[in-house]
XYZ file of C-alpha atoms in Angstrom:
473
model
C 98.766 75.972 157.378
C 96.044 74.765 154.990
C 96.771 75.662 151.389
C 94.131 74.844 148.775
C 94.300 75.164 145.011
C 91.083 76.111 143.210
C 91.162 75.597 139.429
C 88.336 75.947 136.944
C 87.013 76.981 133.577
C 87.045 80.766 133.430
C 83.311 80.988 132.626
C 82.171 78.346 135.161
C 79.449 79.563 137.620
C 80.449 76.927 140.200
C 84.055 78.084 140.055
C 82.748 81.610 140.762
C 80.785 80.332 143.792
C 83.741 78.339 145.113
C 86.014 81.351 144.593
C 83.751 83.588 146.722
C 83.706 81.024 149.525
C 87.481 80.544 149.344
C 88.092 84.304 149.464
C 85.923 84.553 152.564
C 87.812 81.743 154.309
C 91.207 83.252 153.446
C 90.142 86.651 154.746
C 88.788 85.354 158.048
C 91.030 82.355 158.846
C 94.732 83.112 159.466
C 95.907 79.604 158.505
C 93.834 79.228 155.318
C 95.443 80.033 151.980
C 93.985 79.709 148.482
C 95.723 79.690 145.094
C 93.434 80.202 142.093
C 93.921 79.008 138.504
C 91.606 79.747 135.580
C 91.765 78.260 132.115
C 90.048 79.414 128.939
C 86.994 77.266 128.058
C 88.708 76.140 124.849
C 91.645 74.548 126.690
C 90.029 73.570 129.998
C 89.264 69.918 129.207
C 92.753 69.188 127.872
C 94.359 70.985 130.814
C 92.246 69.038 133.326
C 93.015 65.749 131.598
C 96.774 66.391 131.804
C 96.527 67.470 135.450
C 94.631 64.324 136.473
C 96.981 62.094 134.486
C 100.010 63.637 136.177
C 98.552 63.221 139.685
C 96.615 59.993 139.025
C 93.294 61.635 139.907
C 89.832 61.057 138.515
C 87.847 64.276 137.966
C 85.852 65.512 134.971
C 84.109 68.779 135.857
C 84.867 72.395 136.735
C 86.041 73.342 139.277
C 88.659 71.017 140.722
C 90.014 71.633 144.227
C 92.935 69.994 145.957
C 95.007 70.543 149.060
C 98.757 71.091 148.866
C 100.544 69.058 151.536
C 103.085 71.704 152.494
C 104.349 69.859 155.532
C 104.912 66.509 153.820
C 105.815 67.277 150.214
C 104.669 65.018 147.366
C 101.548 65.385 145.258
C 98.449 67.247 146.438
C 95.404 65.611 148.007
C 92.335 65.813 145.758
C 89.307 67.265 147.514
C 86.938 67.159 144.536
C 84.572 69.680 142.990
C 82.354 72.476 144.282
C 80.081 70.210 146.393
C 83.024 68.563 148.148
C 84.604 71.955 148.868
C 81.313 73.253 150.289
C 80.977 70.185 152.545
C 84.592 70.632 153.701
C 83.989 74.301 154.561
C 80.806 73.465 156.489
C 82.372 70.526 158.386
C 85.715 72.121 159.338
C 84.938 75.841 159.438
C 81.155 76.068 159.844
C 80.898 78.296 156.748
C 78.593 77.940 153.744
C 77.836 79.929 150.547
C 74.631 81.849 149.837
C 75.470 83.111 146.315
C 72.409 83.151 144.038
C 72.406 81.435 140.645
C 72.074 84.790 138.863
C 75.070 86.201 140.722
C 77.051 83.037 139.972
C 76.512 83.557 136.234
C 77.421 87.247 136.414
C 80.648 86.587 138.285
C 81.494 83.747 135.887
C 81.318 86.114 132.911
C 83.448 88.657 134.778
C 85.998 85.923 135.482
C 86.147 85.012 131.793
C 86.712 88.650 130.817
C 89.437 89.023 133.431
C 91.104 85.809 132.257
C 91.176 86.941 128.617
C 92.579 90.346 129.609
C 95.277 88.657 131.691
C 96.262 86.408 128.775
C 96.532 89.422 126.462
C 98.790 91.170 128.985
C 100.991 88.064 129.167
C 101.293 88.031 125.368
C 102.297 91.696 125.385
C 104.916 91.049 128.069
C 106.421 88.190 126.084
C 108.134 90.783 123.930
C 109.895 92.092 127.032
C 111.107 88.615 128.013
C 111.783 87.185 124.545
C 112.740 90.060 122.244
C 111.901 90.138 118.562
C 114.964 89.009 116.610
C 115.527 91.500 113.773
C 118.213 90.722 111.175
C 119.524 93.300 108.695
C 121.666 92.257 105.713
C 124.336 94.490 104.139
C 124.277 96.239 107.493
C 127.225 98.536 106.732
C 125.085 100.407 104.169
C 123.764 103.942 104.837
C 120.195 102.650 104.859
C 120.927 100.510 107.934
C 122.500 103.488 109.720
C 119.259 105.430 109.247
C 117.024 102.422 109.930
C 118.252 101.560 113.442
C 116.924 104.714 115.204
C 113.477 104.142 113.654
C 113.343 100.460 114.602
C 114.333 101.260 118.200
C 111.786 104.075 118.607
C 108.892 101.772 119.531
C 106.875 103.075 116.565
C 107.399 100.107 114.237
C 106.797 97.052 116.434
C 104.798 98.715 119.214
C 105.441 100.010 122.750
C 105.309 96.540 124.350
C 107.913 94.860 122.146
C 111.641 94.806 122.796
C 113.913 93.914 119.895
C 117.375 92.460 119.378
C 119.092 93.721 116.231
C 121.534 91.443 114.412
C 123.797 93.192 111.886
C 124.855 90.829 109.086
C 127.556 91.677 106.554
C 130.877 90.410 105.198
C 134.081 90.165 107.214
C 135.504 93.344 105.641
C 132.689 95.383 107.222
C 133.271 94.097 110.770
C 135.023 97.221 112.061
C 132.263 99.468 110.713
C 129.584 97.205 112.229
C 131.298 97.280 115.631
C 131.199 101.070 115.543
C 127.523 100.914 114.552
C 126.771 98.650 117.536
C 128.230 101.238 119.914
C 126.194 104.036 118.344
C 123.016 101.958 118.615
C 123.737 101.254 122.284
C 124.306 104.977 122.845
C 120.660 105.553 121.906
C 119.753 104.023 125.294
C 116.440 102.937 123.814
C 114.089 101.090 126.205
C 112.971 98.980 123.223
C 116.448 97.733 122.298
C 117.608 94.719 124.312
C 120.788 93.975 122.364
C 122.768 94.609 119.167
C 125.150 92.059 117.709
C 127.348 91.527 114.659
C 127.376 88.470 112.394
C 129.929 87.944 109.607
C 129.674 84.148 109.302
C 127.043 83.090 106.765
C 126.251 79.799 108.504
C 125.124 81.716 111.614
C 122.859 84.148 109.740
C 119.140 84.489 110.506
C 119.144 82.263 113.608
C 115.650 82.420 115.147
C 114.942 85.507 113.026
C 111.446 86.971 113.399
C 112.148 89.763 110.905
C 114.735 89.842 108.103
C 115.397 93.087 106.245
C 117.262 92.749 102.955
C 119.138 95.865 101.872
C 121.117 96.341 98.642
C 123.952 93.811 98.586
C 127.576 94.723 98.003
C 129.357 93.939 94.743
C 132.560 92.228 95.914
C 134.006 91.641 92.451
C 133.910 93.367 89.094
C 130.790 92.611 87.081
C 131.349 92.692 83.333
C 127.770 92.661 82.077
C 124.176 93.187 83.107
C 123.579 89.447 82.734
C 126.464 88.679 85.129
C 124.961 91.099 87.650
C 121.547 89.444 87.384
C 123.013 85.941 87.724
C 124.944 87.021 90.827
C 121.602 87.790 92.507
C 120.525 84.180 92.019
C 123.703 82.867 93.666
C 123.304 85.165 96.666
C 119.568 84.555 97.071
C 120.149 80.793 96.854
C 122.535 81.083 99.812
C 120.180 83.353 101.765
C 117.172 81.175 101.000
C 118.845 78.030 102.317
C 119.903 79.875 105.489
C 116.357 81.140 106.021
C 114.983 77.607 105.639
C 117.577 76.272 108.077
C 117.813 78.977 110.745
C 114.829 81.364 110.761
C 111.865 81.254 113.121
C 108.712 79.595 111.782
C 106.861 82.943 111.755
C 109.632 85.024 110.135
C 108.614 88.062 108.073
C 110.974 88.972 105.230
C 111.068 92.391 103.613
C 113.202 93.353 100.608
C 114.182 96.986 100.102
C 116.774 98.942 98.166
C 117.163 100.408 94.698
C 118.383 97.535 92.492
C 116.550 94.402 91.293
C 114.079 94.554 94.208
C 111.394 92.481 92.470
C 113.906 89.933 91.212
C 115.532 89.398 94.624
C 112.114 88.994 96.226
C 111.129 86.421 93.605
C 114.383 84.476 94.035
C 114.069 84.422 97.820
C 110.563 82.996 97.410
C 112.019 80.294 95.150
C 114.884 79.338 97.470
C 112.963 79.673 100.756
C 109.659 78.103 99.636
C 108.354 77.449 103.143
C 108.346 81.199 103.802
C 107.333 82.473 100.333
C 103.970 83.682 101.666
C 105.791 86.003 104.090
C 108.204 87.722 101.680
C 107.374 91.181 100.313
C 109.083 93.991 98.394
C 109.034 97.647 99.486
C 107.501 100.085 96.987
C 106.915 103.049 99.306
C 110.178 104.724 98.247
C 108.946 105.216 94.681
C 105.518 106.144 96.026
C 107.141 108.781 98.258
C 109.101 110.283 95.354
C 105.903 110.527 93.305
C 104.012 112.206 96.156
C 106.827 114.700 96.694
C 106.868 115.634 92.974
C 103.083 116.105 92.972
C 103.225 118.153 96.169
C 105.802 120.515 94.658
C 103.604 120.978 91.610
C 100.492 121.642 93.735
C 102.396 123.701 96.322
C 101.298 121.497 99.203
C 103.031 118.931 101.444
C 103.699 115.303 100.382
C 101.800 113.922 103.386
C 98.611 115.466 101.964
C 98.858 113.266 98.857
C 97.259 109.817 99.208
C 96.443 106.759 97.074
C 99.201 106.983 94.484
C 99.599 103.469 93.059
C 102.939 102.073 91.884
C 102.493 99.199 89.436
C 105.171 96.809 88.218
C 108.929 96.802 88.653
C 109.847 98.793 91.761
C 113.423 99.391 90.622
C 112.768 99.439 86.878
C 109.895 99.811 84.417
C 106.860 100.788 86.448
C 103.660 102.773 86.054
C 102.780 105.570 88.495
C 98.993 105.555 88.520
C 97.291 108.811 89.571
C 93.721 107.791 88.762
C 92.904 107.222 92.448
C 95.274 109.850 93.861
C 93.773 112.459 96.206
C 94.997 115.579 97.940
C 93.788 116.581 101.412
C 93.844 120.005 103.107
C 94.454 121.686 99.755
C 94.398 125.481 99.819
C 91.894 126.652 97.225
C 88.538 128.353 96.871
C 86.875 125.095 97.921
C 87.537 123.965 101.503
C 86.130 121.129 103.566
C 86.669 119.158 106.808
C 89.953 117.217 107.364
C 88.583 114.112 105.626
C 87.631 116.109 102.510
C 89.803 115.391 99.477
C 90.016 116.294 95.801
C 91.326 114.196 92.883
C 94.916 115.121 92.070
C 94.318 114.989 88.303
C 91.498 117.525 88.592
C 93.925 120.071 90.072
C 96.855 119.683 87.661
C 95.920 121.331 84.401
C 99.344 120.875 82.819
C 98.843 117.516 81.070
C 102.251 117.837 79.398
C 103.889 117.923 82.839
C 101.914 114.872 84.023
C 102.555 112.799 80.915
C 106.163 113.820 80.263
C 108.160 115.659 82.918
C 106.611 113.867 85.912
C 106.906 110.404 84.336
C 110.406 111.020 83.001
C 111.757 112.199 86.378
C 110.437 109.095 88.127
C 111.707 106.869 85.339
C 115.203 108.264 85.817
C 114.891 107.795 89.568
C 114.019 104.087 89.346
C 116.517 103.451 86.553
C 119.509 105.017 88.345
C 118.529 105.000 92.006
C 119.827 108.558 92.329
C 118.600 110.403 95.410
C 117.352 107.089 96.788
C 119.510 107.648 99.839
C 119.644 105.976 103.212
C 116.907 108.123 104.759
C 114.292 107.332 102.119
C 115.170 103.615 102.025
C 115.041 103.341 105.832
C 111.771 105.214 106.155
C 110.119 103.166 103.391
C 111.145 99.867 104.996
C 110.150 100.936 108.508
C 106.754 102.228 107.390
C 106.012 99.019 105.486
C 106.955 96.970 108.570
C 104.772 99.158 110.776
C 101.793 98.588 108.466
C 102.526 94.845 108.417
C 102.398 94.645 112.214
C 99.683 97.202 112.980
C 97.705 97.747 109.778
C 97.778 100.537 107.203
C 95.614 103.670 107.636
C 91.937 102.743 107.075
C 90.757 103.408 103.543
C 94.249 104.210 102.262
C 95.872 102.469 99.273
C 99.426 101.185 99.776
C 101.773 99.975 97.019
C 103.552 96.680 97.715
C 105.555 94.152 95.724
C 103.926 90.708 96.097
C 103.754 87.485 94.095
C 101.172 87.763 91.338
C 98.317 85.277 91.264
C 96.912 86.710 88.045
C 95.185 89.748 89.565
C 94.531 92.681 87.204
C 95.713 90.557 84.255
C 99.283 90.408 85.598
C 101.116 87.193 84.591
C 101.284 84.683 87.448
C 104.546 83.871 89.179
C 106.323 87.258 89.055
C 106.719 89.719 91.910
C 104.787 92.826 90.939
C 103.976 96.049 92.765
C 100.234 96.522 93.116
C 97.655 98.208 95.417
C 97.092 96.559 98.807
C 95.955 97.272 102.334
C 97.457 95.820 105.521
C 95.208 94.367 108.214
C 95.371 91.645 110.876
C 99.082 91.034 110.388
C 98.926 90.464 106.639
C 98.078 92.253 103.383
C 95.129 92.086 101.022
C 95.378 92.937 97.315
C 92.684 95.510 96.471
C 91.138 93.673 93.525
C 87.805 95.449 94.039
C 89.120 98.891 93.006
C 87.182 100.288 90.071
C 88.479 101.965 86.898
C 92.098 100.866 87.239
C 92.393 98.660 84.166
C 95.906 98.599 82.708
C 96.377 98.756 78.940
C 98.122 95.893 77.180
C 100.969 98.175 76.109
C 101.690 99.351 79.668
C 101.402 95.811 81.018
C 103.856 94.496 78.413
C 106.305 97.280 79.202
C 106.232 96.429 82.910
C 106.282 92.642 82.697
C 108.825 92.164 79.898
C 111.875 93.073 81.981
C 110.645 91.213 85.063
C 110.139 87.981 83.137
C 113.517 88.308 81.385
C 115.358 89.095 84.641
C 114.052 85.917 86.231
C 114.928 83.778 83.199
C 118.478 85.183 83.030
C 118.964 84.699 86.782
C 117.921 81.047 86.513
C 120.118 80.440 83.451
C 117.177 79.906 81.110
C 117.996 82.975 78.993
C 121.461 84.109 77.931
C 120.939 87.727 76.879
C 118.745 90.378 78.513
C 116.928 92.708 76.087
C 115.516 95.761 77.941
C 112.047 96.734 76.766
C 112.101 99.788 74.502
C 109.060 102.045 74.142
C 108.537 105.513 72.775
C 105.623 106.011 75.166
C 106.760 107.217 78.545
C 103.422 106.708 80.280
C-alpha cells in the first residue's frame, strides 16, 4: 500500500495540478492512496515551517508531498514538490498530467473557496462540540424562569450553537434551582447541552462566554437608600473580581432588571476593567413599555412602533424621546407598502397626553418597577443578546446602556442609555442622528442621580439627594 500526503496553499495552481494527478492515480491504482491537506494562504508559510521543523525536512514551496511509511512506522519520507511528484508518477506508474495553466488557475480558486467554506463549517460545528457557557445570576428569580426557554430555543445564539446554562444563586435557593434544572431538561431542547447549579461564589463564572446579571436579592434589612446603593458596590466588587479571575477572555456581560441597572453596570466596569468594553445595560424593557403605551393610544400593535429612544437612567430618571419614532402598517386614509411609515408625533394630536399622562406613567414604571415582571425582563435581555450576536434590524434604532465617552453632551464616565445599532458582534452609538439635541434641563435631570449614585456607592458622597423637577418631560 502506497499512501501519499499532498499538502498545499489553498489557492496554489500547482497544488491543483498535483491534486488532479493524485485523484487519477487513486481511482485507477488499487494500492495507491492519497490524503489531501489545504491551508489558507495567510497561514501556509507558518504551517509549512512547523511541519518541516518537526520532520527535519527542507522545503519552501507549495505543494509539499510525502509518503507515509505505513509498514515501518516513524516519520514520513519527503518526496518534494509538484515536479518531484510528477517524475515519481511517470517513473513508477507511467502517468503524467496534461492540465493547462488556465485550468490550473481556475481549479486553484475553486480550492480556495472550498477551503474557506470548510473552515466556516468547522467554526459553526465548534458550538456543538464546545458549548457556549451561559451564566445567570440570581437564578431563582422569575426572570430566569422565563429566560431559559428563550435561550434554549436557538433564536438567541443561532441554530448551530449549543449552550450550557449555569444557574448561580445563594445556598438558600439551591432547592429551587434544582427544580429549575429538571424543568429545563424537560424541554428536551437540541440546543441545550447541560444545566448546572452553582452556589459557591469562588466557582462562579468559570469559562463564562455570557453572563446575565438579574436583580440581586436583598439578604438583610436595608435601612436607607444610601445603604442600598453601597450594597451594590460590595456585590459588584465581588462579581468583578470573579469575572477577572474565572471568565473566558471573550465574555459578554449583560445587566438587566429593574433596580440600579446603570449603577451596577458602571460598577462592574470598574471592578472588571479588562472586560469593561463588553459590559452593557438592557434598556429594551422601558422601550417596550413606551411602545405598548403608544400602540394603545394609536390603536395599533406595539411591534409596529419603531425608533423610540430611551435616554439616561434605565431604572430611574430617563427621557423617552419620540422625535424619531415611527409607526408602520397604520390604518388610516393614507396607506403605503410594508416599509412605509409615519412619524408617531404627527398622529397623536393630544399633546397633553404625550407631555403628561404618557411621561408620568413611564416615570412611575421606572421608579417602582411595577409590571416589570419576569416575561418582560427575560424578553428584553434575550432580544438584546440576539442583536449582540446577530445584529439589530437594519435601519432600526435600539436603546442601550453603555459607558459615555461624551457623545451628545453626556458627561464622560457614566453608564447612560442612548441610541445604538448592533452589527458585526458589537454596537455602534448613532452619533450621526439629526435633530436629537437634548436640552440642558433634561440632561441635568438625567445625569444628576447617576452621578450621585456612583459617588455614594464608592463612599465619596454620604447623602443621596434625588433630583427634583416640576417638568415631567
